[in-house]
Coordinates of C-alpha atoms in Angstrom, one line a residue:
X23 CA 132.3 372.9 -39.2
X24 CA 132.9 376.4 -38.4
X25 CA 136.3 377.5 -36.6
X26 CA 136.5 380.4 -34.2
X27 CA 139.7 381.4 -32.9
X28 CA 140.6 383.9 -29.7
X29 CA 143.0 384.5 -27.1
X30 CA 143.3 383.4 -23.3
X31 CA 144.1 386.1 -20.7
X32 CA 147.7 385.3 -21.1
X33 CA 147.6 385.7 -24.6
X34 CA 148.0 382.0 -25.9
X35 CA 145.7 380.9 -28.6
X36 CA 142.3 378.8 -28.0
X37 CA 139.7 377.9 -31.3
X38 CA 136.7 376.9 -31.2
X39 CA 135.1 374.1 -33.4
X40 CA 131.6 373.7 -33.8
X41 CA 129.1 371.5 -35.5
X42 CA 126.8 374.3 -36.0
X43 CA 127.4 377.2 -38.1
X44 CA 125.3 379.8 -36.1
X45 CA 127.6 379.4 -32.9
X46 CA 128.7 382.5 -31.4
X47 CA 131.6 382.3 -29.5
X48 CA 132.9 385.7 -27.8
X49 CA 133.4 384.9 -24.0
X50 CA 136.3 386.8 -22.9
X51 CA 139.1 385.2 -20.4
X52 CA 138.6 387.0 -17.1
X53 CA 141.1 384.9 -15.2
X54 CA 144.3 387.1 -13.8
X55 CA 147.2 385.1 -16.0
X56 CA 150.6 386.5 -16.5
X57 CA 152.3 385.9 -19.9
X58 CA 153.3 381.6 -20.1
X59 CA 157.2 381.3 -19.3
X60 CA 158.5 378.5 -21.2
X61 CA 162.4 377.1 -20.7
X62 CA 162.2 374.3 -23.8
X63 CA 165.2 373.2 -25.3
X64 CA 165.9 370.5 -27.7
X65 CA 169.2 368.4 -26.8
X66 CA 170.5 365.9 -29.5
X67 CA 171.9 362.6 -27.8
X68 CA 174.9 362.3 -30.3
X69 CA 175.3 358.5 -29.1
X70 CA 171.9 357.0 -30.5
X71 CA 171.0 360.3 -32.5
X72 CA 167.6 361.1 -31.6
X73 CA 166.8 364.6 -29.3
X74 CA 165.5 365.0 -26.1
X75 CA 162.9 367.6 -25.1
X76 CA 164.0 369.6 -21.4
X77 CA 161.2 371.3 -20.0
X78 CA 161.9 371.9 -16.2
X79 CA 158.9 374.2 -16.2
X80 CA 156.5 371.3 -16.9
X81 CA 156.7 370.4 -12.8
X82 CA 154.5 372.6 -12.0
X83 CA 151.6 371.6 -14.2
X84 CA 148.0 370.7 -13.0
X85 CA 148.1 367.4 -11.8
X86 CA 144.9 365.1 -10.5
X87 CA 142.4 368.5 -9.6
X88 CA 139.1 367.7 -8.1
X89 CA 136.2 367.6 -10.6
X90 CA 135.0 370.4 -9.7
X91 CA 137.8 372.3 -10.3
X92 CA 138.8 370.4 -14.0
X93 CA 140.5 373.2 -16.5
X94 CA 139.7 371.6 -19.7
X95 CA 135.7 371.5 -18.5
X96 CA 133.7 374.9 -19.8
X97 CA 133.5 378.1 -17.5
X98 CA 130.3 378.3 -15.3
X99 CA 129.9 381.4 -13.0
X100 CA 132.5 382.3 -10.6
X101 CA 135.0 379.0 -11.7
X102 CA 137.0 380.0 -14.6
X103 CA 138.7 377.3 -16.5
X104 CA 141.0 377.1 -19.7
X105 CA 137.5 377.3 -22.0
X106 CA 135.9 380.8 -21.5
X107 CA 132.4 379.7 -22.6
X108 CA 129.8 378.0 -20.9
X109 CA 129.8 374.9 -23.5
X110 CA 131.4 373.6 -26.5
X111 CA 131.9 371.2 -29.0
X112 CA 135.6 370.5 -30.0
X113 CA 137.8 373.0 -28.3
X114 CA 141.9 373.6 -29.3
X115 CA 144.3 375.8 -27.4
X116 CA 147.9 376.0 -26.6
X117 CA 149.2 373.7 -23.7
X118 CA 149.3 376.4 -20.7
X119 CA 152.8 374.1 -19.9
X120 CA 154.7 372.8 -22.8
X121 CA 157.0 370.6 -23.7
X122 CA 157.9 372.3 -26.6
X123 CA 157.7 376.0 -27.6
X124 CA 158.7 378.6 -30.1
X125 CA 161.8 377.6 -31.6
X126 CA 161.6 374.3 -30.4
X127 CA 157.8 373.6 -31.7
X128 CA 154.4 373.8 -30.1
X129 CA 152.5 371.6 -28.3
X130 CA 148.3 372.0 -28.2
X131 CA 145.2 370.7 -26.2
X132 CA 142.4 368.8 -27.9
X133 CA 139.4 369.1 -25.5
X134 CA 136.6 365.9 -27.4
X135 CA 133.6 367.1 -26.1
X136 CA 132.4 369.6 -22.9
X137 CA 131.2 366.4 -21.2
X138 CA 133.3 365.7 -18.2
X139 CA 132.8 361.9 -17.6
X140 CA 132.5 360.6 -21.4
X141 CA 135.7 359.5 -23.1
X142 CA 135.8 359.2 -26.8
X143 CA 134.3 356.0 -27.4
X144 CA 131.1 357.7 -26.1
X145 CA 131.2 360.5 -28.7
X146 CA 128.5 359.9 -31.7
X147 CA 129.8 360.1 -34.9
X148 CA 129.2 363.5 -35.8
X149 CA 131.2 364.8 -32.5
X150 CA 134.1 361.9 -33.4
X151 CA 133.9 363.6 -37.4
X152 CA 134.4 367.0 -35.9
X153 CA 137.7 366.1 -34.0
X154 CA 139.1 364.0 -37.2
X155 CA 138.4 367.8 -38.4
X156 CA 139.8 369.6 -36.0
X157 CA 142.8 367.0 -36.0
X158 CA 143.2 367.9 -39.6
X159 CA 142.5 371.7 -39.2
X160 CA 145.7 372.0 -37.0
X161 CA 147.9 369.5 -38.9
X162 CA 147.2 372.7 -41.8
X163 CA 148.2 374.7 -39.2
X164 CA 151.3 373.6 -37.7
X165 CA 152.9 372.4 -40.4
X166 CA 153.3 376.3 -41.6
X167 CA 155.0 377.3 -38.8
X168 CA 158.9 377.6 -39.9
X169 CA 159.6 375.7 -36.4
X170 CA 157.7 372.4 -37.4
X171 CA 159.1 369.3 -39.1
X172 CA 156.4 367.2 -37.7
X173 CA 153.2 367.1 -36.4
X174 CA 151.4 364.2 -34.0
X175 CA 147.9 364.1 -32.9
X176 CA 147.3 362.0 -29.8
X177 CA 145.2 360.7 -27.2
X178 CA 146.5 359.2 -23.4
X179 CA 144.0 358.0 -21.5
X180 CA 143.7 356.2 -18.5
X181 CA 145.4 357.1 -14.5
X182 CA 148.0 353.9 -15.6
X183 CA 149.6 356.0 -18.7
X184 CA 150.0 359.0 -16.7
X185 CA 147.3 361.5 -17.8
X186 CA 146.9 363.9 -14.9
X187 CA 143.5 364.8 -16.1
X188 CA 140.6 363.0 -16.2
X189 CA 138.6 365.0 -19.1
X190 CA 138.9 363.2 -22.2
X191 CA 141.0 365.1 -24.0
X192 CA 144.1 364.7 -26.8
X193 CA 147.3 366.6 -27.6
X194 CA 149.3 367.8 -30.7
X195 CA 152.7 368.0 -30.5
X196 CA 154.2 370.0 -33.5
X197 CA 158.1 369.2 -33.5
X198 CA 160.8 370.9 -34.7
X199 CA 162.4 367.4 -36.2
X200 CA 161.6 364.0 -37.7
X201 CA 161.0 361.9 -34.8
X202 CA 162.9 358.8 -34.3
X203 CA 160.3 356.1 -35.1
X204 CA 159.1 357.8 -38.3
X205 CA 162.9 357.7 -39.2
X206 CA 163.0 354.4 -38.7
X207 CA 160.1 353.7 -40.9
X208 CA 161.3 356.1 -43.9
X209 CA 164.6 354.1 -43.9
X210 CA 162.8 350.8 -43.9
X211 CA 160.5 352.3 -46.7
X212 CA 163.3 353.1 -48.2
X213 CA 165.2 350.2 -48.2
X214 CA 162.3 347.9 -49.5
X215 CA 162.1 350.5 -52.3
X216 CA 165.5 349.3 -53.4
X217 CA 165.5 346.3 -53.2
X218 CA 161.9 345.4 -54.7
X219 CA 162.2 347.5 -57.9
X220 CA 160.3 350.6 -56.7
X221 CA 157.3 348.4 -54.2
X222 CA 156.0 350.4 -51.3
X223 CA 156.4 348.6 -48.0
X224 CA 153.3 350.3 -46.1
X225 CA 151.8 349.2 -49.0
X226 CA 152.9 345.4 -48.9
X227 CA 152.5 345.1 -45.7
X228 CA 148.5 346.2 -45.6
X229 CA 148.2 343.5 -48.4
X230 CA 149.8 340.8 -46.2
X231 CA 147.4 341.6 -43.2
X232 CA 144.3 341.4 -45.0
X233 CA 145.2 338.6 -46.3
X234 CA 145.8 336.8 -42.6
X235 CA 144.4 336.0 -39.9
X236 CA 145.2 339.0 -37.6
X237 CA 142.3 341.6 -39.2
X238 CA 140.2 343.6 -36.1
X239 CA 137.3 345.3 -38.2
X240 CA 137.8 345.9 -42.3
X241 CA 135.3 348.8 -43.7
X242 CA 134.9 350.0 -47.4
X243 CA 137.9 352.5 -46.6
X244 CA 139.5 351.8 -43.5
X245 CA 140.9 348.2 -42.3
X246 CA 142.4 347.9 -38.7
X247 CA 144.6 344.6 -37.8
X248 CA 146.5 343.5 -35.1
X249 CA 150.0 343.9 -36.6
X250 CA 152.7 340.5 -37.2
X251 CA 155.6 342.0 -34.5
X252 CA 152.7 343.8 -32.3
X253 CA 154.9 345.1 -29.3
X254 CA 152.2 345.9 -26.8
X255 CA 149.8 343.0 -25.9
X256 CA 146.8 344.6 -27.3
X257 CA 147.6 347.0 -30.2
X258 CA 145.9 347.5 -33.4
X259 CA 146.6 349.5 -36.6
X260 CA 144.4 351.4 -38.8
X261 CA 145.2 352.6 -42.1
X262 CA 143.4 354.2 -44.6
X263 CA 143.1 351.7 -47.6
X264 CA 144.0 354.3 -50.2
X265 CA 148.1 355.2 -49.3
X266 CA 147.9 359.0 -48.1
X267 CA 150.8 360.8 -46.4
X268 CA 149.0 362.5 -43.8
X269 CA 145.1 363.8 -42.7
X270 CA 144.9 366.2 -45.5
X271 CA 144.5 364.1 -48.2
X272 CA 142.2 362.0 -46.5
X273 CA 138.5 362.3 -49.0
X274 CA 135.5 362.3 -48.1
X275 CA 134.6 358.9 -48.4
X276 CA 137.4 358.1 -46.0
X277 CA 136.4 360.9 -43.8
X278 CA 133.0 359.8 -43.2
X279 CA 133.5 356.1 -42.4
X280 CA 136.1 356.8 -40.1
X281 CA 134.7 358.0 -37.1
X282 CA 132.3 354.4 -37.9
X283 CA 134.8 352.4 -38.2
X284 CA 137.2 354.4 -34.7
X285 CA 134.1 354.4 -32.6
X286 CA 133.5 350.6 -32.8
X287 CA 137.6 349.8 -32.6
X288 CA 137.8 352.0 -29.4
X289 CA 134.3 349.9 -28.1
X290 CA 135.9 346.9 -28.4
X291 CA 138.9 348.1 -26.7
X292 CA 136.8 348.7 -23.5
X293 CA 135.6 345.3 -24.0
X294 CA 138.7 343.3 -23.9
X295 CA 138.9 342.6 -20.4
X296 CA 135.3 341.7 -19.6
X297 CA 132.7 343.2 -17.7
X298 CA 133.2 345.1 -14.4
X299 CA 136.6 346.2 -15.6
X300 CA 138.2 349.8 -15.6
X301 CA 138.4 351.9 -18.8
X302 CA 141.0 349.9 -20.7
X303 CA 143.8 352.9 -20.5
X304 CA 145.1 353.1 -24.2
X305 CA 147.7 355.3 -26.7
X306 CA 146.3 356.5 -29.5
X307 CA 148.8 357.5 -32.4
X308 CA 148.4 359.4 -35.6
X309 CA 151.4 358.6 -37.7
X310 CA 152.1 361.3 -40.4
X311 CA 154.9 362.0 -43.2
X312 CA 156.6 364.8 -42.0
X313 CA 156.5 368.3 -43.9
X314 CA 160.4 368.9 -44.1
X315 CA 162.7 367.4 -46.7
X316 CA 163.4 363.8 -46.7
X317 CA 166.8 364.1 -48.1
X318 CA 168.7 361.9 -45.8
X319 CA 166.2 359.2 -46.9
X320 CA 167.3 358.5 -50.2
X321 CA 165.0 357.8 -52.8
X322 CA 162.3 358.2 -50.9
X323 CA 159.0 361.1 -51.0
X324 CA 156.5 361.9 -48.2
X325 CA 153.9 360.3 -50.7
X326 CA 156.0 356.7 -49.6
X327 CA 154.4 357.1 -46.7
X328 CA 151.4 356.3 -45.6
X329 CA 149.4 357.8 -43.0
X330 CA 148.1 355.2 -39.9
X331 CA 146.8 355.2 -36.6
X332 CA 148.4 353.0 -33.7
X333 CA 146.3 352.1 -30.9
X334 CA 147.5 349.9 -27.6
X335 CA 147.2 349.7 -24.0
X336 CA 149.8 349.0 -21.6
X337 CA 146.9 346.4 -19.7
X338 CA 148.1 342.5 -20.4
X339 CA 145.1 340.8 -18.6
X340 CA 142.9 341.9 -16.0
X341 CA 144.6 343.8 -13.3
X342 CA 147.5 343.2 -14.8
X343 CA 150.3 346.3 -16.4
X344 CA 152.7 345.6 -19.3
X345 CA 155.5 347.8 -17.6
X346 CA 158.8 348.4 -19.8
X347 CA 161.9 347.2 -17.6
X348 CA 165.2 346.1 -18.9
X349 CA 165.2 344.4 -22.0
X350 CA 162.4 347.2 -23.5
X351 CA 164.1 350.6 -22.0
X352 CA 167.1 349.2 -22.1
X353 CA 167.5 348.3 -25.2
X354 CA 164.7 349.4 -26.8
X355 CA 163.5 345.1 -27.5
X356 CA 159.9 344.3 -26.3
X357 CA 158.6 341.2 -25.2
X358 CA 154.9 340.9 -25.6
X359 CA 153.2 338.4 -23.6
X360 CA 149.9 338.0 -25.8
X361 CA 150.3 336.4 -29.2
X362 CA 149.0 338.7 -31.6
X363 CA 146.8 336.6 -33.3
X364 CA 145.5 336.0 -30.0
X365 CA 144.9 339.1 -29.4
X366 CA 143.0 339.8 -33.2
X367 CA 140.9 337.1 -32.4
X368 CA 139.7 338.8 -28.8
X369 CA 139.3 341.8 -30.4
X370 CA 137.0 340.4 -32.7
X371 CA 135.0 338.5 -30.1
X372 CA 134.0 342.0 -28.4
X373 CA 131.9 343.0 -31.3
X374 CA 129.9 345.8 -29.9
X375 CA 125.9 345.1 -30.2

C-alpha cells in the first residue's frame, strides 16, 4: 500500500491509497472553495446521559446529484469533484460537511473504489484488503488527535437508510467520547468480569455461537453468526477469532482472510431476498475499544474488549422496511420480526457460487 496525502482547495485533508507503489498522485484542486464553516457542538442530555451532535450547517450538504455530477467520482476535464485525479483506488478525505469537527472530533469520507456503479461486494479482494488498510491507517490516525475518544468506521448503503450518494463509499467518525452502546458493552464486560472470576464475556459469548445453530460463514480466523437477541431482522456479527481491541492488532493472517471471508458475507446479503430484488440496503459497523481511559468501567482494560463488525439491513422481506416507531425510539426495545435462527439459516442458503 502506499499512502499519499494533500490538500483540497479549501484546505481540508484528502489521502490517497494505492495498491501500487509507483502511483503518482499530484493533481492539484482547481475548484474556487472558501475555507469549510463548521457550527458542531456536543450537547450532553443529562436525563439518559449520552451527547448529542448539533450541526445546523449539515442542511446544506449534497443530496441525490445526478451521476454525472457525483463528488466522490474522480475529476475528468472541465467537472471537478472532491478527488483531484483522474482515477484511484481507495481515496480518504475530510467530510466537506460535518457532523463533528475540531474540538468536537472529525468526521472522514472513505471513497471504495473510483467505480461509480459497483458497491463493495463487487470489490476483489485485493481492493476490499486495501480499504481494511485504509480503515486501519486512519484508526492510527485519529486516535492521536487530543479531540478523539473514539473512532468508527462505517458503511450506509442503500436510498432506504438515507445515504444521499449513490457512490459506494464509507465514513469515519472520530468522537470526542465513548459512545453510548460501547458503554453499554464495557459495563456488561465488566460486570460478567465480576461475577465469573475474571471470564471475558465477548469471549463467552463467541464460544456459545459457534457452538449453535445460528453460525453464517466460520473461516480459519474470522467466524460471522447471527447473534441470540439479533435486533434487526437480518443482522450478522463478525469477529475476529483471536480477542483484539481494535484494527491495529489485527495480524496478518487475520488480515488476509478477511476481505474472503467480508466479500462472501456481504454476497449473501444481496441474496437474501431473491432474485430481481434491489441492493439489500445494509449498516455496516466496526466496533472498537476506545483510546481514552476506561476508568468509570471498573476493573476493566481496552484489551476486555474485543473488536467486531455488525452488519444489518432495515429490509424484513421483500418490499417490506423494519422502521423504528414506538416501542424502539421510544424506549429504545426492538421487536424483530424474523427469528434469528431463521435468519442464520437463510443466510446460509445464499451461498454464493
Amino acid at each position: 500500500m502506499k499512502k499519499t496525502s494533500t490538500r483540497l482547495a479549501d484546505g481540508r485533508e484528502l489521502i490517497y491509497y494505492d495498491l501500487r507503489d509507483d502511483a503518482v498522485r499530484d493533481a492539484v484542486d482547481h475548484r474556487p472553495l472558501e475555507r469549510t464553516v463548521t457550527t458542531s457542538e456536543i450537547r450532553r442530555d443529562e436525563l439518559v446521559g449520552d451527547s448529542v451532535a448539533i450541526a445546523s450547517h449539515r442542511q446544506g450538504r449534497t443530496y441525490h446529484p445526478p451521476a454525472d455530477q457525483c463528488p466522490l467520482c474522480p475529476s475528468q476535464g472541465e467537472r471537478l469533484s472532491e478527488i483531484p485525479d483522474s482515477s484511484y483506488d481507495v481515496v480518504v478525505f475530510e467530510n466537506r460537511f460535518p457532523s463533528l469537527a475540531g474540538d468536537s472530533g472529525r468526521c472522514e469520507v472513505v471513497c471504495f473504489t473510483s467505480d461509480h456503479t459497483a458497491s463493495f461486494a463487487d470489490l476483489s479482494e485485493e481492493q476490499a484488503r486495501l480499504v481494511l488498510d485504509a480503515w486501519t491507517d486512519r484508526t492510527s490516525e485519529l486516535s492521536h488527535l487530543p479531540s478523539v475518544e473514539q473512532v468508527f468506521c462505517f458503511e450506509n448503503r442503500g436510498a432506504e437508510i438515507g445515504v444521499t450518494l449513490g457512490h459506494p463509499h464509507g465514513q469515519v467518525y472520530a468522537y470526542p467520547f465513548t459512545t453510548p452502546r460501547t458503554a453499554l458493552m464495557l459495563r456488561s464486560v465488566a460486570a460478567h468480569k465480576e461475577a465469573t472470576d475474571g471470564e471475558n464475556l465477548f469471549d463467552a459469548v463467541v464460544e456459545g455461537e459457534l457452538a449453535g445453530e445460528r453460525v453464517v460463514l466460520a473461516g480459519e480466523h474470522w467466524v460471522a453468526f447471527v447473534p441470540y437477541a439479533a435486533h434487526w431482522p437480518y443482522e450478522v456479527h463478525l469477529y475476529p477469532r483471536r480477542r483484539v481491541p481494535d484494527l491495529l492488532a489485527l495480524d496478518e493472517a487475520a488480515r488476509s482472510e478477511f476481505a474472503q471471508v467480508y466479500l462472501e458475507l456481504l454476497r449473501r446479503f444481496d441474496r437474501i431476498f431473491g432474485e430481481g430484488e434491489p441492493p439489500t440496503p445494509y449498516i455496516a459497523a466496526w466496533h472498537q475499544a476506545p483510546f481514552g481511559r476506561l476508568a468509570e468501567f471498573e476493573g476493566v482494560s481496552r484489551d476486555d474488549f474485543a473488536l467486531h463488525l455488525e452488519l444489518f439491513t432495515i429490509r424484513r422481506t421483500s418490499g417490506k422496511l423494519k422502521f423504528l416507531a414506538g416501542s424502539e425510539s421510544g424506549m429504545s426495545v426492538f421487536i424483530n420480526d424474523v427469528p434469528p435462527e431463521r435468519a442464520a439459516e437463510r443466510l446460509r442458503e445464499v451461498a454464493s457460487t
